[in-house]
Short mmCIF file of C-alpha atoms in Angstrom, two decimals:
data_model
loop_
_atom_site.label_atom_id
_atom_site.label_comp_id
_atom_site.label_asym_id
_atom_site.label_seq_id
_atom_site.Cartn_x
_atom_site.Cartn_y
_atom_site.Cartn_z
CA MET A 181 -1.49 -39.01 -22.05
CA ASP A 182 -4.39 -37.03 -23.45
CA HIS A 183 -6.16 -34.28 -21.54
CA ASN A 184 -9.21 -36.47 -20.67
CA ASP A 185 -6.87 -39.05 -19.15
CA LEU A 186 -5.03 -36.49 -17.18
CA ALA A 187 -8.36 -35.17 -15.67
CA PHE A 188 -9.14 -38.60 -14.42
CA THR A 189 -5.64 -39.50 -13.00
CA PRO A 190 -5.37 -39.95 -9.31
CA ALA A 191 -3.94 -36.98 -7.33
CA LEU A 192 -0.83 -38.82 -6.26
CA GLU A 193 -0.10 -39.86 -9.85
CA LEU A 194 -0.31 -36.37 -10.99
CA ALA A 195 1.98 -35.19 -8.32
CA GLN A 196 4.54 -37.73 -9.46
CA LEU A 197 4.14 -36.79 -13.16
CA ILE A 198 4.99 -33.12 -12.18
CA ARG A 199 8.02 -34.29 -10.18
CA LEU A 200 9.16 -36.08 -13.27
CA ARG A 201 8.47 -32.83 -15.26
CA GLU A 202 6.29 -34.91 -17.65
CA VAL A 203 3.32 -32.42 -17.04
CA SER A 204 3.56 -28.98 -15.64
CA PRO A 205 1.19 -27.38 -12.98
CA LEU A 206 0.03 -24.77 -15.59
CA GLU A 207 -0.87 -27.56 -18.14
CA LEU A 208 -2.93 -29.40 -15.44
CA VAL A 209 -4.66 -26.12 -14.33
CA GLU A 210 -5.57 -25.42 -17.96
CA VAL A 211 -6.94 -29.02 -18.37
CA TYR A 212 -9.31 -28.69 -15.41
CA LEU A 213 -10.28 -25.04 -16.17
CA GLU A 214 -11.23 -26.08 -19.70
CA ARG A 215 -13.43 -28.92 -18.41
CA ILE A 216 -14.93 -26.59 -15.74
CA GLU A 217 -15.83 -24.12 -18.47
CA ARG A 218 -17.39 -26.82 -20.77
CA LEU A 219 -19.13 -28.88 -17.91
CA ASN A 220 -19.87 -26.94 -14.93
CA PRO A 221 -22.88 -25.20 -16.64
CA GLN A 222 -24.73 -28.52 -16.73
CA LEU A 223 -23.29 -29.80 -13.47
CA GLY A 224 -23.29 -26.97 -11.21
CA SER A 225 -20.22 -28.27 -9.21
CA TYR A 226 -18.68 -24.96 -8.63
CA PHE A 227 -20.08 -21.71 -7.22
CA THR A 228 -16.96 -19.75 -7.92
CA VAL A 229 -14.13 -20.60 -10.22
CA THR A 230 -10.91 -18.70 -9.39
CA ALA A 231 -9.40 -19.21 -12.80
CA ASP A 232 -7.04 -16.04 -12.58
CA LEU A 233 -5.65 -17.15 -9.09
CA ALA A 234 -5.21 -20.72 -10.21
CA VAL A 235 -3.42 -19.72 -13.36
CA ALA A 236 -1.21 -17.20 -11.54
CA ASP A 237 -0.26 -19.90 -8.84
CA ALA A 238 0.34 -22.50 -11.47
CA LYS A 239 2.79 -20.21 -13.43
CA ILE A 240 4.69 -19.63 -10.16
CA LYS A 241 4.83 -23.37 -9.45
CA THR A 242 5.85 -24.21 -12.96
CA GLU A 243 8.68 -21.76 -12.87
CA LEU A 244 9.67 -23.24 -9.43
CA LEU A 245 10.17 -26.56 -11.16
CA THR A 246 13.12 -25.45 -12.96
CA THR A 247 14.88 -24.12 -9.72
CA THR A 248 14.10 -26.65 -6.94
CA SER A 249 13.84 -30.33 -6.24
CA GLU A 250 12.36 -30.05 -2.78
CA LEU A 251 8.45 -30.14 -3.37
CA PRO A 252 5.61 -30.68 -1.08
CA PRO A 253 3.65 -33.77 -1.49
CA PHE A 254 0.84 -32.41 -3.71
CA PHE A 255 2.91 -29.65 -5.49
CA GLY A 256 1.00 -28.30 -8.39
CA VAL A 257 -2.05 -30.71 -8.20
CA PRO A 258 -5.57 -28.94 -8.64
CA ILE A 259 -8.06 -29.08 -5.90
CA SER A 260 -11.58 -27.65 -5.16
CA ILE A 261 -12.55 -26.23 -1.66
CA LYS A 262 -16.17 -26.37 -0.42
CA ASP A 263 -17.98 -23.01 -0.06
CA LEU A 264 -18.38 -23.44 3.62
CA ASN A 265 -14.71 -22.90 4.07
CA ALA A 266 -12.91 -19.44 3.87
CA VAL A 267 -10.29 -19.01 1.23
CA ALA A 268 -8.46 -15.47 1.52
CA ASN A 269 -9.59 -13.04 -1.11
CA VAL A 270 -12.19 -15.39 -2.57
CA THR A 271 -16.04 -15.21 -2.14
CA CYS A 272 -17.35 -17.35 0.57
CA THR A 273 -21.19 -17.77 0.25
CA TYR A 274 -22.19 -20.71 2.61
CA GLY A 275 -24.87 -21.47 0.03
CA ASN A 276 -26.68 -18.22 0.67
CA SER A 277 -27.18 -15.69 -2.15
CA ALA A 278 -27.28 -12.91 0.18
CA LEU A 279 -23.55 -13.43 0.68
CA LEU A 280 -22.46 -13.39 -2.92
CA ASN A 281 -20.23 -10.37 -2.33
CA ASN A 282 -18.77 -11.83 0.97
CA ILE A 283 -14.91 -12.01 0.43
CA ALA A 284 -13.04 -13.90 3.10
CA ASN A 285 -10.00 -12.20 4.46
CA TYR A 286 -8.36 -15.21 5.93
CA ASP A 287 -7.74 -18.89 5.11
CA ASP A 288 -9.48 -21.64 7.30
CA GLY A 289 -6.79 -23.73 9.01
CA VAL A 290 -7.48 -26.63 6.64
CA VAL A 291 -7.05 -24.40 3.67
CA THR A 292 -3.74 -23.21 5.02
CA LYS A 293 -2.62 -26.89 5.25
CA ILE A 294 -3.88 -27.50 1.74
CA LYS A 295 -1.80 -24.53 0.41
CA GLN A 296 1.18 -25.76 2.32
CA ALA A 297 0.91 -29.17 0.67
CA GLY A 298 1.44 -27.63 -2.70
CA PHE A 299 -2.19 -27.72 -3.97
CA ILE A 300 -3.60 -25.21 -6.42
CA ILE A 301 -7.13 -24.19 -5.66
CA LEU A 302 -9.48 -24.22 -8.66
CA GLY A 303 -12.56 -22.70 -6.94
CA LYS A 304 -15.36 -23.18 -4.37
CA THR A 305 -17.82 -25.88 -4.77
CA ALA A 306 -21.51 -26.02 -4.46
CA THR A 307 -23.02 -26.78 -0.98
CA SER A 308 -26.42 -26.67 0.44
CA GLU A 309 -27.36 -23.50 2.47
CA LEU A 310 -25.25 -23.54 5.51
CA GLY A 311 -24.42 -27.20 4.78
CA SER A 312 -27.95 -28.21 6.26
CA PHE A 313 -29.20 -30.53 3.62
CA PRO A 314 -28.28 -33.75 1.78
CA TYR A 315 -28.67 -32.22 -1.44
CA SER A 316 -27.03 -29.15 -3.00
CA GLU A 317 -29.78 -26.86 -4.34
CA PRO A 318 -29.50 -23.35 -2.67
CA THR A 319 -31.84 -20.69 -3.72
CA GLY A 320 -30.00 -18.35 -6.04
CA PHE A 321 -27.69 -20.79 -7.28
CA PRO A 322 -27.75 -23.46 -9.96
CA ALA A 323 -28.67 -26.98 -8.77
CA ALA A 324 -25.65 -29.31 -8.41
CA ARG A 325 -26.33 -32.52 -10.39
CA ASN A 326 -24.88 -35.93 -10.35
CA PRO A 327 -22.43 -36.53 -13.13
CA TRP A 328 -23.70 -40.18 -13.49
CA ASN A 329 -27.18 -39.05 -14.11
CA LEU A 330 -27.99 -35.44 -14.29
CA ALA A 331 -31.64 -35.93 -13.14
CA TYR A 332 -30.31 -36.94 -9.74
CA THR A 333 -28.67 -35.07 -6.89
CA PRO A 334 -24.80 -35.56 -6.02
CA GLY A 335 -25.79 -35.31 -2.44
CA GLY A 336 -25.02 -32.56 0.04
CA SER A 337 -23.77 -30.73 1.64
CA SER A 338 -20.37 -31.45 -0.17
CA GLY A 339 -22.28 -32.16 -3.39
CA GLY A 340 -20.39 -29.90 -5.62
CA ALA A 341 -17.09 -31.35 -4.04
CA ALA A 342 -17.89 -34.99 -4.78
CA ALA A 343 -19.39 -34.07 -8.29
CA SER A 344 -16.20 -32.14 -9.14
CA VAL A 345 -14.02 -35.23 -8.53
CA ALA A 346 -16.49 -37.76 -10.12
CA ALA A 347 -16.56 -35.65 -13.20
CA GLY A 348 -13.03 -34.97 -13.64
CA LEU A 349 -13.43 -31.09 -12.76
CA SER A 350 -10.92 -31.40 -9.95
CA ALA A 351 -8.22 -33.99 -9.13
CA ILE A 352 -9.34 -34.15 -5.48
CA ALA A 353 -11.60 -32.15 -3.21
CA GLN A 354 -12.09 -30.90 0.32
CA GLY A 355 -15.34 -31.48 1.93
CA SER A 356 -16.82 -31.17 5.49
CA ASP A 357 -19.19 -33.63 7.40
CA GLY A 358 -21.49 -32.69 10.31
CA GLY A 359 -24.04 -35.51 9.69
CA GLY A 360 -22.85 -37.34 6.53
CA SER A 361 -21.88 -34.48 4.19
CA ILE A 362 -18.91 -36.00 3.06
CA ARG A 363 -19.95 -39.73 2.92
CA GLY A 364 -23.32 -39.05 1.55
CA PRO A 365 -21.99 -37.17 -1.56
CA ALA A 366 -19.20 -39.64 -1.97
CA ALA A 367 -21.77 -42.48 -2.10
CA CYS A 368 -24.00 -40.48 -4.58
CA CYS A 369 -21.13 -39.67 -6.84
CA GLY A 370 -18.99 -43.00 -6.60
CA VAL A 371 -15.94 -41.63 -4.90
CA VAL A 372 -14.11 -42.17 -1.69
CA GLY A 373 -14.89 -40.00 1.23
CA ILE A 374 -13.42 -40.00 4.69
CA LYS A 375 -14.93 -38.54 7.65
CA PRO A 376 -12.00 -38.21 10.04
CA ALA A 377 -12.13 -38.79 13.82
CA LYS A 378 -13.11 -35.89 15.97
CA GLY A 379 -9.88 -33.70 16.69
CA ARG A 380 -8.09 -35.07 13.69
CA VAL A 381 -8.54 -32.01 11.47
CA THR A 382 -8.24 -28.39 12.90
CA LYS A 383 -11.06 -26.03 12.84
CA ALA A 384 -8.82 -23.02 13.07
CA PRO A 385 -9.17 -20.13 13.28
CA VAL A 386 -12.72 -20.53 14.51
CA GLY A 387 -13.46 -22.17 17.91
CA GLU A 388 -15.29 -25.51 18.59
CA ASN A 389 -19.08 -25.52 18.35
CA LEU A 390 -21.86 -28.01 18.15
CA GLY A 391 -19.84 -30.63 20.19
CA GLY A 392 -17.40 -31.16 17.43
CA ILE A 393 -19.76 -33.04 15.24
CA ALA A 394 -18.53 -31.45 12.17
CA VAL A 395 -14.97 -32.07 10.53
CA ASP A 396 -13.22 -31.48 7.38
CA GLY A 397 -12.03 -34.25 5.14
CA PRO A 398 -10.95 -35.49 1.75
CA ILE A 399 -12.96 -36.51 -1.23
CA ALA A 400 -11.03 -38.42 -3.98
CA ARG A 401 -11.05 -41.11 -6.52
CA THR A 402 -8.72 -43.54 -4.78
CA VAL A 403 -8.18 -44.66 -1.16
CA ALA A 404 -4.58 -43.79 -1.43
CA ASP A 405 -5.27 -40.19 -2.50
CA ALA A 406 -7.72 -39.79 0.24
CA ALA A 407 -5.37 -41.09 2.83
CA ALA A 408 -2.53 -38.95 1.61
CA MET A 409 -4.77 -35.79 1.72
CA LEU A 410 -5.76 -36.69 5.26
CA ASP A 411 -2.10 -36.77 5.95
CA VAL A 412 -1.58 -33.31 4.97
CA ILE A 413 -4.66 -31.73 6.73
CA SER A 414 -4.36 -33.43 9.79
CA GLY A 415 -2.46 -32.11 12.91
CA TYR A 416 -2.69 -29.73 15.75
CA VAL A 417 -2.97 -25.82 15.22
CA THR A 418 -2.27 -23.60 18.14
CA GLY A 419 -5.28 -23.24 20.48
CA ASP A 420 -7.35 -26.22 19.11
CA PRO A 421 -9.63 -27.44 21.94
CA TYR A 422 -8.93 -31.12 21.22
CA TRP A 423 -6.56 -32.99 18.94
CA LEU A 424 -5.04 -36.37 18.01
CA SER A 425 -1.57 -37.34 17.47
CA ASP A 426 -0.37 -37.93 13.85
CA PRO A 427 -0.49 -41.71 12.90
CA GLN A 428 2.59 -43.76 12.92
CA PRO A 429 3.08 -44.84 10.08
CA SER A 430 1.16 -42.35 7.85
CA PHE A 431 -2.39 -42.81 6.58
CA LEU A 432 -0.93 -43.32 2.99
CA ASN A 433 1.42 -46.08 4.37
CA ALA A 434 -1.75 -47.75 5.98
CA THR A 435 -2.84 -48.45 2.40
CA GLU A 436 0.03 -50.86 2.08
CA VAL A 437 -0.66 -52.67 5.52
CA LYS A 438 -1.69 -56.22 5.51
CA LEU A 439 -4.43 -56.53 8.18
CA ASN A 440 -4.70 -59.59 10.58
CA PRO A 441 -8.10 -60.92 10.64
CA LEU A 442 -10.52 -58.22 12.10
CA LYS A 443 -13.90 -58.48 13.85
CA ILE A 444 -16.34 -56.80 11.80
CA ALA A 445 -20.20 -56.27 12.39
CA PHE A 446 -22.64 -55.18 9.78
CA SER A 447 -26.26 -54.30 9.32
CA THR A 448 -28.61 -53.25 6.33
CA LYS A 449 -31.03 -51.67 8.77
CA ILE A 450 -31.17 -48.79 11.22
CA MET A 451 -33.87 -48.79 13.81
CA PRO A 452 -36.43 -47.36 14.28
CA PHE A 453 -36.33 -46.45 10.34
CA GLY A 454 -35.99 -50.07 9.25
CA GLU A 455 -34.00 -51.55 6.34
CA ALA A 456 -32.20 -49.67 3.57
CA ASP A 457 -33.48 -50.03 0.01
CA ILE A 458 -32.26 -52.86 -2.13
CA ASN A 459 -29.49 -50.96 -3.68
CA CYS A 460 -28.08 -49.70 -0.38
CA GLN A 461 -28.38 -53.37 0.94
CA GLN A 462 -26.52 -54.61 -2.01
CA GLY A 463 -23.51 -52.39 -1.23
CA VAL A 464 -23.38 -53.81 2.37
CA LEU A 465 -23.87 -57.35 1.43
CA LYS A 466 -21.34 -57.23 -1.48
CA THR A 467 -18.91 -55.72 0.94
CA VAL A 468 -19.55 -58.39 3.66
CA GLN A 469 -18.97 -61.08 1.13
CA LEU A 470 -15.55 -59.73 0.05
CA LEU A 471 -14.61 -59.31 3.79
CA GLU A 472 -15.43 -62.86 4.54
CA GLN A 473 -13.22 -63.82 1.53
CA PHE A 474 -10.32 -62.03 3.16
CA GLY A 475 -10.63 -63.88 6.26
CA HIS A 476 -12.22 -61.38 8.62
CA GLN A 477 -14.76 -62.49 11.35
CA ILE A 478 -18.31 -61.27 10.44
CA THR A 479 -21.30 -61.01 12.69
CA GLU A 480 -24.61 -59.22 12.01
CA GLN A 481 -25.15 -56.77 14.84
CA TYR A 482 -25.09 -53.04 15.43
CA PRO A 483 -25.40 -50.66 18.34
CA ASP A 484 -28.68 -49.00 19.35
CA PHE A 485 -28.80 -45.65 17.61
CA SER A 486 -32.34 -44.83 18.65
CA GLN A 487 -31.71 -42.75 21.84
CA LEU A 488 -29.19 -40.58 19.83
CA ILE A 489 -31.74 -39.24 17.18
CA GLU A 490 -33.44 -36.56 19.35
CA PRO A 491 -30.50 -34.94 21.11
CA PHE A 492 -28.45 -35.01 17.79
CA LYS A 493 -31.27 -33.27 15.94
CA VAL A 494 -31.26 -30.50 18.74
CA VAL A 495 -27.60 -29.85 18.52
CA TRP A 496 -27.34 -30.22 14.68
CA GLN A 497 -30.10 -27.76 14.01
CA ALA A 498 -28.31 -25.15 16.34
CA GLY A 499 -25.91 -24.70 13.51
CA VAL A 500 -28.39 -22.50 11.72
CA ALA A 501 -28.37 -20.21 14.67
CA VAL A 502 -24.58 -20.13 15.03
CA ALA A 503 -24.40 -18.85 11.41
CA GLY A 504 -26.05 -15.63 12.54
CA ILE A 505 -27.86 -14.95 9.29
CA PRO A 506 -31.23 -13.18 9.67
CA SER A 507 -34.31 -15.48 9.35
CA ALA A 508 -35.63 -13.56 6.29
CA ALA A 509 -32.54 -14.38 4.28
CA LEU A 510 -32.73 -18.04 4.70
CA GLN A 511 -34.57 -20.89 2.72
CA PRO A 512 -37.70 -22.08 4.32
CA LEU A 513 -36.38 -25.20 5.83
CA ASN A 514 -33.51 -23.32 7.63
CA ARG A 515 -35.92 -20.58 8.65
CA TRP A 516 -38.15 -23.37 10.27
CA LEU A 517 -35.01 -24.99 11.82
CA LEU A 518 -33.92 -21.47 13.21
CA ALA A 519 -37.34 -21.03 14.78
CA LYS A 520 -37.22 -24.47 16.47
CA ASN A 521 -34.05 -23.61 18.37
CA GLY A 522 -34.74 -23.72 22.16
CA SER A 523 -32.97 -22.12 25.08
CA VAL A 524 -29.32 -22.49 25.88
CA GLY A 525 -30.16 -24.73 28.61
CA GLU A 526 -31.99 -27.02 26.20
CA TYR A 527 -29.24 -27.00 23.89
CA LEU A 528 -26.63 -28.09 26.62
CA GLN A 529 -28.97 -30.80 27.91
CA ALA A 530 -29.19 -32.29 24.45
CA LEU A 531 -25.48 -31.95 24.11
CA ALA A 532 -24.87 -33.86 27.25
CA GLN A 533 -27.45 -36.49 26.43
CA MET A 534 -25.82 -37.00 22.86
CA GLN A 535 -22.50 -37.58 24.68
CA ILE A 536 -23.91 -40.07 27.16
CA VAL A 537 -25.59 -42.12 24.46
CA SER A 538 -22.32 -41.68 22.39
CA ARG A 539 -20.28 -43.44 25.18
CA GLN A 540 -22.66 -46.49 25.05
CA ILE A 541 -22.31 -46.72 21.31
CA VAL A 542 -18.37 -46.33 21.40
CA ALA A 543 -18.44 -49.06 24.07
CA PHE A 544 -19.73 -51.49 21.25
CA PHE A 545 -16.34 -51.12 19.58
CA ASP A 546 -14.63 -52.51 22.49
CA THR A 547 -15.20 -56.05 20.93
CA ILE A 548 -15.66 -54.85 17.39
CA ASP A 549 -13.02 -53.48 15.11
CA VAL A 550 -15.31 -52.03 12.22
CA LEU A 551 -18.94 -51.51 11.74
CA VAL A 552 -20.30 -51.96 8.07
CA LEU A 553 -23.43 -49.93 7.21
CA PRO A 554 -25.24 -48.40 4.33
CA VAL A 555 -24.39 -44.72 3.72
CA TYR A 556 -27.92 -43.67 3.28
CA LEU A 557 -31.13 -45.70 3.51
CA HIS A 558 -32.16 -45.19 -0.08
CA SER A 559 -30.87 -44.29 -3.39
CA PRO A 560 -30.21 -40.64 -4.38
CA ILE A 561 -33.29 -38.47 -4.88
CA ARG A 562 -33.96 -36.46 -8.01
CA VAL A 563 -33.00 -32.88 -8.21
CA GLY A 564 -35.94 -30.90 -6.71
CA GLU A 565 -37.72 -34.02 -5.65
CA TRP A 566 -38.59 -32.55 -2.29
CA ALA A 567 -38.97 -28.93 -3.33
CA ASP A 568 -42.65 -28.77 -2.81
CA LEU A 569 -42.74 -30.33 0.59
CA SER A 570 -43.26 -28.35 3.81
CA PRO A 571 -40.31 -27.85 6.03
CA GLU A 572 -41.58 -30.59 8.46
CA GLU A 573 -42.08 -33.04 5.78
CA THR A 574 -38.58 -32.34 4.25
CA PHE A 575 -36.82 -32.58 7.58
CA ALA A 576 -38.52 -35.87 8.25
CA LYS A 577 -37.42 -37.24 5.08
CA ILE A 578 -33.77 -35.98 5.57
CA VAL A 579 -33.71 -37.69 9.00
CA HIS A 580 -34.73 -41.08 7.55
CA TRP A 581 -32.43 -40.99 4.39
CA VAL A 582 -29.17 -40.07 6.31
CA ALA A 583 -29.97 -42.07 9.25
CA PRO A 584 -26.76 -44.31 9.12
CA CYS A 585 -24.52 -41.40 9.18
CA PRO A 586 -24.87 -39.20 12.24
CA VAL A 587 -23.76 -41.83 14.67
CA ALA A 588 -20.15 -41.18 13.50
CA ASN A 589 -20.37 -37.46 14.00
CA ALA A 590 -22.05 -37.68 17.38
CA THR A 591 -19.43 -40.17 18.77
CA GLY A 592 -16.35 -38.69 16.82
CA LEU A 593 -15.65 -41.95 15.27
CA PRO A 594 -13.86 -42.10 11.92
CA ALA A 595 -15.81 -43.46 8.88
CA ILE A 596 -15.24 -43.76 5.23
CA ALA A 597 -17.70 -44.24 2.23
CA LEU A 598 -16.38 -46.37 -0.63
CA PRO A 599 -17.99 -47.17 -4.19
CA MET A 600 -19.27 -50.82 -4.72
CA GLY A 601 -21.00 -50.80 -8.03
CA PHE A 602 -23.97 -49.21 -10.09
CA ASP A 603 -27.47 -49.52 -10.01
CA ASN A 604 -30.19 -49.70 -12.68
CA ASN A 605 -30.24 -45.93 -13.10
CA GLY A 606 -26.49 -45.76 -13.63
CA LEU A 607 -26.00 -44.25 -10.17
CA PRO A 608 -23.20 -45.54 -7.87
CA ILE A 609 -23.89 -48.00 -5.00
CA SER A 610 -21.76 -47.44 -1.86
CA VAL A 611 -21.01 -48.72 1.47
CA GLN A 612 -19.90 -47.08 4.80
CA LEU A 613 -17.26 -48.37 7.33
CA ILE A 614 -16.98 -47.06 10.74
CA GLY A 615 -14.05 -47.70 12.95
CA LYS A 616 -12.77 -47.52 16.60
CA PRO A 617 -11.86 -44.09 18.06
CA ALA A 618 -9.00 -42.45 16.10
CA ALA A 619 -8.73 -45.71 14.02
CA GLU A 620 -8.60 -44.10 10.47
CA SER A 621 -5.56 -46.18 9.68
CA THR A 622 -7.47 -49.52 10.11
CA LEU A 623 -10.39 -48.15 7.94
CA ILE A 624 -7.87 -46.98 5.21
CA SER A 625 -6.16 -50.40 5.16
CA LEU A 626 -9.36 -52.19 5.16
CA ALA A 627 -10.64 -49.89 2.29
CA ALA A 628 -7.58 -50.60 0.41
CA GLN A 629 -8.24 -54.26 0.42
CA LEU A 630 -11.79 -53.73 -0.89
CA GLU A 631 -10.53 -51.21 -3.50
CA ALA A 632 -8.03 -53.98 -4.94
CA ALA A 633 -10.62 -56.66 -4.92
CA ASN A 634 -13.35 -54.42 -6.49
CA PRO A 635 -11.50 -51.65 -8.42
CA TRP A 636 -13.58 -48.62 -9.60
CA ILE A 637 -10.98 -46.07 -10.96
CA GLN A 638 -11.72 -47.22 -14.47
CA HIS A 639 -15.18 -46.08 -14.30
CA ARG A 640 -15.98 -42.46 -15.72
CA PRO A 641 -19.39 -40.64 -16.17
CA ALA A 642 -20.43 -40.22 -19.89
CA LEU A 643 -20.64 -36.44 -19.84
#
């Protein structure tokens, strides 16, 4: 297998090649580091490349191959970590150039689990400042670009993570999602992104904040890769304020489950914002057509999200204040959001209202197994397209664009974004599936059905 094919080989297959001693961890790391050195200057996928650490880890793991047969599931497979998550002894900027010298002295809980699974970390991927925006263009860093068309954004805030996978700059990636920040980039870049259920993945060692709307999750080329990574990052860590039991069988096994007919609802619009654009509608309608062919029961309906918008905005924008970065060091939009933060009482009232409305939305799933929606309401924007707008104008456009996503964050429901084709600009078309509480396994089984009927792994950007 040549190096280009290796770079685009699914992570589970790479792990198997390593077990069979057909490729070494060191060889794989060198393949990805060469691609990063050559392509990252035009893509901006990585803020920090930890080449020396990755090579040292790969050498140790390559030596271990000669002495042990007991290997963790992703032994020697390269991965990228989003630069909102701490990796010990590596820079953690949170997308803010004032933190370029901020070296983390601990691993986030999800990073600990990633290391325990045998992954080798290649570096830290691009994000928007504090993860606030659905594009990844923070001041002081190169803009992250879409591998399928460099004039467009790869999304945000996990834009660098999704781009790194789509461009063959990592085998798989860790992202996080507080309002669509895994699903949006996965949609923009034509890869798979899972936003797990609330409590599925630890936020250790930090505590809960913002009502648990943000969660870490996988970004991958295949449903099986994403499911297997979710298996290894899931689970309770001492002191977690809430958690879910591990699934039986595993999420990876769920890719092989043949589903009985499900009750599936869909919509191509989100009120009060209206219809998605034609490309985003196409992703939903193509998915619905396939689901009907599988024998699932389809109905056009969706719960009312309108009462969720204002309380969610209040809770979400408090994340800027939680970061504790002085206003003068923030980009204009985050500075404006910081100034909009109200009293503690107003925040708690909004949190309570968000949870009340979320109960009503979750009740919709008493009679529905899966909800099919667009990921975003319109196609990816160009890099810098909103740069000259005022903070108020930019925020209004963001709220409209990402409207189908925050419902899964507010309610804690699991969701997955899947590729469904390409538009006239060569950009991916995607779809979002939202499931019942803690029902990632159903989403993964359904996603695997869709992947088998509409395979996308053979597509590669022409970089």
